[in-house]
CSV table of C-alpha atoms in Angstrom, one decimal:
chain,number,residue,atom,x,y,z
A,1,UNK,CA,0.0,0.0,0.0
A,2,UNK,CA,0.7,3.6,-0.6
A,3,UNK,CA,-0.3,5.2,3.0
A,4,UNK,CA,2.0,5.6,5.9
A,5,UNK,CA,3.0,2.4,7.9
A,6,UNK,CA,4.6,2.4,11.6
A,7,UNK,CA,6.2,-1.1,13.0
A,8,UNK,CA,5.7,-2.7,15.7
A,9,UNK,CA,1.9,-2.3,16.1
A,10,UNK,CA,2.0,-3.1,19.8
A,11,UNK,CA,5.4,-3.0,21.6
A,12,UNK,CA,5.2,-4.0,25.5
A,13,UNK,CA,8.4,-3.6,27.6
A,14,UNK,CA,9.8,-3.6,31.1
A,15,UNK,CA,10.4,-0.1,32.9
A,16,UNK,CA,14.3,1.3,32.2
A,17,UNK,CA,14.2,-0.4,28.6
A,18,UNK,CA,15.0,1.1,24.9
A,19,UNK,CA,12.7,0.9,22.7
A,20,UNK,CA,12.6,2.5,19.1
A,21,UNK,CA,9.5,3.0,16.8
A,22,UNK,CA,9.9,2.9,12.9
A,23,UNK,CA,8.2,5.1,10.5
A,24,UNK,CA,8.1,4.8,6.7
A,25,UNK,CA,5.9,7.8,5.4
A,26,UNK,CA,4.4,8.0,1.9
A,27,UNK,CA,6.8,8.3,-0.7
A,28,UNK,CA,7.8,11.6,-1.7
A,29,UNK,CA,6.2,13.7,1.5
A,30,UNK,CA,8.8,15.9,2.9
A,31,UNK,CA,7.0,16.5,6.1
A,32,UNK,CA,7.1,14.1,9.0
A,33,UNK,CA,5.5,14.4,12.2
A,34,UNK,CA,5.5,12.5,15.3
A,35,UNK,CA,2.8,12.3,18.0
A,36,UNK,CA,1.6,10.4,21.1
A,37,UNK,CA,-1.8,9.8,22.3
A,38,UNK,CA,-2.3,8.8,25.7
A,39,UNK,CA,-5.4,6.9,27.0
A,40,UNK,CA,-8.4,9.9,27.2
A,41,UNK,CA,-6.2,12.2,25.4
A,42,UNK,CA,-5.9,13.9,22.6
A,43,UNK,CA,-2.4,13.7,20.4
A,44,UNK,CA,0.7,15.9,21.5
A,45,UNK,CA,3.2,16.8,19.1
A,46,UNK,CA,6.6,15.4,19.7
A,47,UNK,CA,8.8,16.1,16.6
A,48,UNK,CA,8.5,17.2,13.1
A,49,UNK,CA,11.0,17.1,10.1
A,50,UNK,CA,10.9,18.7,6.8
A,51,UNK,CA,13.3,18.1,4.2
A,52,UNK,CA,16.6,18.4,5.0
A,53,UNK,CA,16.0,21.1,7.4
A,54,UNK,CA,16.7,21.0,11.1
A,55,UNK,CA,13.8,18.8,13.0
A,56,UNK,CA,11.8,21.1,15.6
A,57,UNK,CA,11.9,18.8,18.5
A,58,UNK,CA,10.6,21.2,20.9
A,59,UNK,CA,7.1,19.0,21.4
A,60,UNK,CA,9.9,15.9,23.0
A,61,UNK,CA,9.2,15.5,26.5
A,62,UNK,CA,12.7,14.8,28.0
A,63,UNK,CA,15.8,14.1,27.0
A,64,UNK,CA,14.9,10.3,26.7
A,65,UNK,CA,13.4,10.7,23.6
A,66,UNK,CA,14.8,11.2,20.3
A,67,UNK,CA,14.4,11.1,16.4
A,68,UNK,CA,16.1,10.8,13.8
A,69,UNK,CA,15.2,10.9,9.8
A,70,UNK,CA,17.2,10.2,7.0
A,71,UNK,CA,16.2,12.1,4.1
A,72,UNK,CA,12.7,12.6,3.0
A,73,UNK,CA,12.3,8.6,4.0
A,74,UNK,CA,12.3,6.7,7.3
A,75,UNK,CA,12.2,8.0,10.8
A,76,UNK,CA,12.8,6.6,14.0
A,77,UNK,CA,11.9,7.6,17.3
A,78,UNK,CA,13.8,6.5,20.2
A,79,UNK,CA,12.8,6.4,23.6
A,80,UNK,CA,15.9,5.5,26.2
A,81,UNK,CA,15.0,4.1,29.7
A,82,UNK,CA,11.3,3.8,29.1
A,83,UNK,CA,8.9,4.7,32.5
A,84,UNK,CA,5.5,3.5,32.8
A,85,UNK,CA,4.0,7.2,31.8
A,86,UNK,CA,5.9,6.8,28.4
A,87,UNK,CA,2.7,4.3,27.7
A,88,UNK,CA,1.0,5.5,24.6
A,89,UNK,CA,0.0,4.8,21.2
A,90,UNK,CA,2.8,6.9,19.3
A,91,UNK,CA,1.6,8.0,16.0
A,92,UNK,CA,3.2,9.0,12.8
A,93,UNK,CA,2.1,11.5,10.0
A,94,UNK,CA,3.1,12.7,6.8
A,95,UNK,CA,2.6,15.4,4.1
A,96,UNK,CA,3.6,16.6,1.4
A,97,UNK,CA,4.7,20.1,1.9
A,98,UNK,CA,3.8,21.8,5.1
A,99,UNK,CA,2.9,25.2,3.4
A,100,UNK,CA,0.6,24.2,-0.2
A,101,UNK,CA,-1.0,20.9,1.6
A,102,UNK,CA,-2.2,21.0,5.5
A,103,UNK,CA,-3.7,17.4,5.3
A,104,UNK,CA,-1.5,15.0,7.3
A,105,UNK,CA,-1.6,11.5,6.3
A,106,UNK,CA,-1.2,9.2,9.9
A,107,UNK,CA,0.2,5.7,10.3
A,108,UNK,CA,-1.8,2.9,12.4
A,109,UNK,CA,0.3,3.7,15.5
A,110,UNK,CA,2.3,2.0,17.7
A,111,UNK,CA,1.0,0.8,21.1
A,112,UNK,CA,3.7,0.8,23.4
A,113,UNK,CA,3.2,-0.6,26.9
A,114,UNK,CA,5.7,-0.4,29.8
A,115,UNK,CA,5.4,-2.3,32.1
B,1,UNK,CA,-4.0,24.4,29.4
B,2,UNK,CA,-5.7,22.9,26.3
B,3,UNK,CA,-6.1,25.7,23.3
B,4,UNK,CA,-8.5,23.4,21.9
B,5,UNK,CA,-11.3,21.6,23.3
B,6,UNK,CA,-13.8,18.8,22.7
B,7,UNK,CA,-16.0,18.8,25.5
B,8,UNK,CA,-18.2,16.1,25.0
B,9,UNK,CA,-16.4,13.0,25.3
B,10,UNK,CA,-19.5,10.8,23.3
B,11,UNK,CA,-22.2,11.3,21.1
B,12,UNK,CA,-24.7,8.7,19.8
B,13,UNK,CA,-27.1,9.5,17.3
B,14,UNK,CA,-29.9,7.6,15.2
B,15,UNK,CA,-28.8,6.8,12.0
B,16,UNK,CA,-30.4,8.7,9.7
B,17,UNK,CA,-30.4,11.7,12.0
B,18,UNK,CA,-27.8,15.1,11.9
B,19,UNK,CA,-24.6,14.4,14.2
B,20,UNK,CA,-23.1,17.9,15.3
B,21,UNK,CA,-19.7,17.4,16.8
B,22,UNK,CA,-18.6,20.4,18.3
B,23,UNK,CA,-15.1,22.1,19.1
B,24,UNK,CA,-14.0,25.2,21.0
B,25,UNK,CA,-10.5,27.0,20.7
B,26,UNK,CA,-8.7,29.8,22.7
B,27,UNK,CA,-6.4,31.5,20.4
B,28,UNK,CA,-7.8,33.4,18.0
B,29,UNK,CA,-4.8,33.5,15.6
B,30,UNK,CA,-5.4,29.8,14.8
B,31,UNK,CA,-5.7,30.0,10.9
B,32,UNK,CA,-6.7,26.6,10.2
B,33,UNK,CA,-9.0,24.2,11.2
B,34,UNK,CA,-9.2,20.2,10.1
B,35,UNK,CA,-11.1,17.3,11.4
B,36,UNK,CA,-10.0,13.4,11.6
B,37,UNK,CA,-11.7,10.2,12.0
B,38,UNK,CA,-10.6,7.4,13.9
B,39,UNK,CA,-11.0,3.9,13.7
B,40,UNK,CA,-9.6,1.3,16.3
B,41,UNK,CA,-6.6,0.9,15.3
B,42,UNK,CA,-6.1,2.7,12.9
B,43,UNK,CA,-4.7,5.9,12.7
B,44,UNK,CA,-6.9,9.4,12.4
B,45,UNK,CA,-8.1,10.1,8.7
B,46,UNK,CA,-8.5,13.4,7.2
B,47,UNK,CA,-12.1,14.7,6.6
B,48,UNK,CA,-12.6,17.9,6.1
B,49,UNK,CA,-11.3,21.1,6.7
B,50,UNK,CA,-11.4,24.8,6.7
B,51,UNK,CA,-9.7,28.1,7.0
B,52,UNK,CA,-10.4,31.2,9.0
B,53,UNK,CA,-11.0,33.6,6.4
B,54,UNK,CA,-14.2,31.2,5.7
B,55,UNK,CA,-17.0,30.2,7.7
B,56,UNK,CA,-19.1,26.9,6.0
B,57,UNK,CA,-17.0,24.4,4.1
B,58,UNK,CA,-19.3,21.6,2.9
B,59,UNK,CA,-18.2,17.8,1.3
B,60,UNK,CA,-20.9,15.5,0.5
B,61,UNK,CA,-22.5,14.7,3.9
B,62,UNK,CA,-19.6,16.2,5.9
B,63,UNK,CA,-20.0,20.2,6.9
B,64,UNK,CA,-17.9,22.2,8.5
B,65,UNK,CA,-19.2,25.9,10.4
B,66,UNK,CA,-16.4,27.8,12.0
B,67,UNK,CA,-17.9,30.9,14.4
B,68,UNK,CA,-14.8,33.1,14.8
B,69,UNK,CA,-16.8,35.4,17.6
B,70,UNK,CA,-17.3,32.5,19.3
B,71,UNK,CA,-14.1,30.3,18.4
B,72,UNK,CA,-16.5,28.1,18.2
B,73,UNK,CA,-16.4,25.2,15.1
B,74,UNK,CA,-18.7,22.3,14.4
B,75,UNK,CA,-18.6,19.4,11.9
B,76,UNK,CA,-22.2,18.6,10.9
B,77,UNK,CA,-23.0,14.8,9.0
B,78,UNK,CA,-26.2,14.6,7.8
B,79,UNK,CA,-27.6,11.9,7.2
B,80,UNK,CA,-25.5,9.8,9.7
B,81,UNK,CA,-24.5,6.4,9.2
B,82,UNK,CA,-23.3,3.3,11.3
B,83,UNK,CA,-20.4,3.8,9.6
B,84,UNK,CA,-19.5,7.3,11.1
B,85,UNK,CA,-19.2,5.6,14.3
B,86,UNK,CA,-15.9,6.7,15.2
B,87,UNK,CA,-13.6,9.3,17.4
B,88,UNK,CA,-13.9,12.6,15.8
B,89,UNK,CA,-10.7,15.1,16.3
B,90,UNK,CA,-10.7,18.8,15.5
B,91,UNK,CA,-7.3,19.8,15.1
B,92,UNK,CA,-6.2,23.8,15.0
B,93,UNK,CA,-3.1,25.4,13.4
B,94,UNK,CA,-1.6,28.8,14.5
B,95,UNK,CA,-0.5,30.7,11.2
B,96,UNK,CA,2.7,30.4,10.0
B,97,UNK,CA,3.9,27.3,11.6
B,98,UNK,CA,3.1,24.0,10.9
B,99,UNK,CA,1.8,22.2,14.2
B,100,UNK,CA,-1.7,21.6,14.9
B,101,UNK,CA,-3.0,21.2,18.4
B,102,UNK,CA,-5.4,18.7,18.6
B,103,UNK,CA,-8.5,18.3,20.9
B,104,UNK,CA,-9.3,15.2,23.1
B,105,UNK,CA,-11.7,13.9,20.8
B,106,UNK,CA,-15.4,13.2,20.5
B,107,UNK,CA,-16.6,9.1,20.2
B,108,UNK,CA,-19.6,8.9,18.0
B,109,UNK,CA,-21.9,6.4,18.1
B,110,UNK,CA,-24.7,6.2,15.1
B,111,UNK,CA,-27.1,4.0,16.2
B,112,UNK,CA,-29.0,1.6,13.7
């Protein structure tokens, strides 16, 4: 398929773990954005890339988490010594061009549980 | 302090009938409004959206009203279906930047 696909669909880990999500956004969509979505909430911003331009990582909640993207293609985000409040379905999004087209095109998500 | 707000949590609605799903904002420079869909496990889908300089934007059954007085929008589908039932998010953009702050969510329920 074409859309936006994130791996591993569930992760579940013990507390003090690494764990790192993977992104692959649709082909030729220079913006990428990460978010997380905790139970009853709506979704924060984490991170965003675009292009080859510095990634605005002030949305990161410490300095446990961390992304990287090569290119315009995959992304990874990176979280070092998980806690149990890092529990969250962490979602990825990409579009084409942040200033001609708003839509965001969003991955399935990945459900991470720490345990 | 949430700059975007869903305040009803669920909705359920007969099918056939109007669903309003309804979304309040704080910041009045917000430029741009959208609204997902979600599925269980899936990830939101884009539905419709609209900019401030408009107040109606209108896609088959799907209609958007933005009250900027009242920073006040509302996604109207008429007629519903069973297949609407999902979590609705309004998302808002402030201008010249390119993150949107998203509200809680509203669960819809069309009921056949």
């Amino acid at each position: 398929g074409a859309g936006v696909s994130q791996s591993p669909s569930n992760k579940v880990t013990e507390k003090g773990k690494d764990v790192e999500l993977r992104c692959d956004p649709i082909s030729g969509h220079t913006a990428l954005y990460w978010y997380r979505q905790r139970l009853g909430q709506g979704l924060e911003f984490l991170i965003y890339f675009q292009g080859n331009s510095a990634p605005d990582k002030s949305g990161l909640p410490s300095d446990r988490f961390s992304a990287e993207r090569t290119g315009e293609s995959v992304s990874t985000l990176t979280i070092q010594r998980t806690q149990q409040e890092d529990s969250a379905v962490y979602l990825c999004a990409s579009s084409l061009d942040r200033v001609t087209n708003r839509e965001q095109f969003f991955g399935p998500g990945t459900r991470l549980t720490v345990l | 302090d949430q700059q975007v707000k869903q305040n009803s949590p669920s909705l359920s609605v007969q099918e056939g009938r109007i669903s309003i799903l309804n979304c309040d904002y704080t910041n009045s420079m917000f430029d741009y409004f959208l609204w997902y869909k979600k599925y269980p496990a899936e990830g939101p889908t884009f539905l419709i959206s609209i900019s401030s300089i408009k107040d109606k934007n209108e896609d088959g059954r799907f209609t958007v009203f933005l009250n900027k007085s009242a920073k006040h929008l509302s996604l109207h589908i008429v007629p519903s279906q069973p297949g609407d039932s999902a979590v609705y998010f309004c998302a808002a953009r402030n201008p010249g930047t390119y993150k949107y702050i998203f509200g809680t969510g509203t669960r819809l329920k069309v009921l056949a």
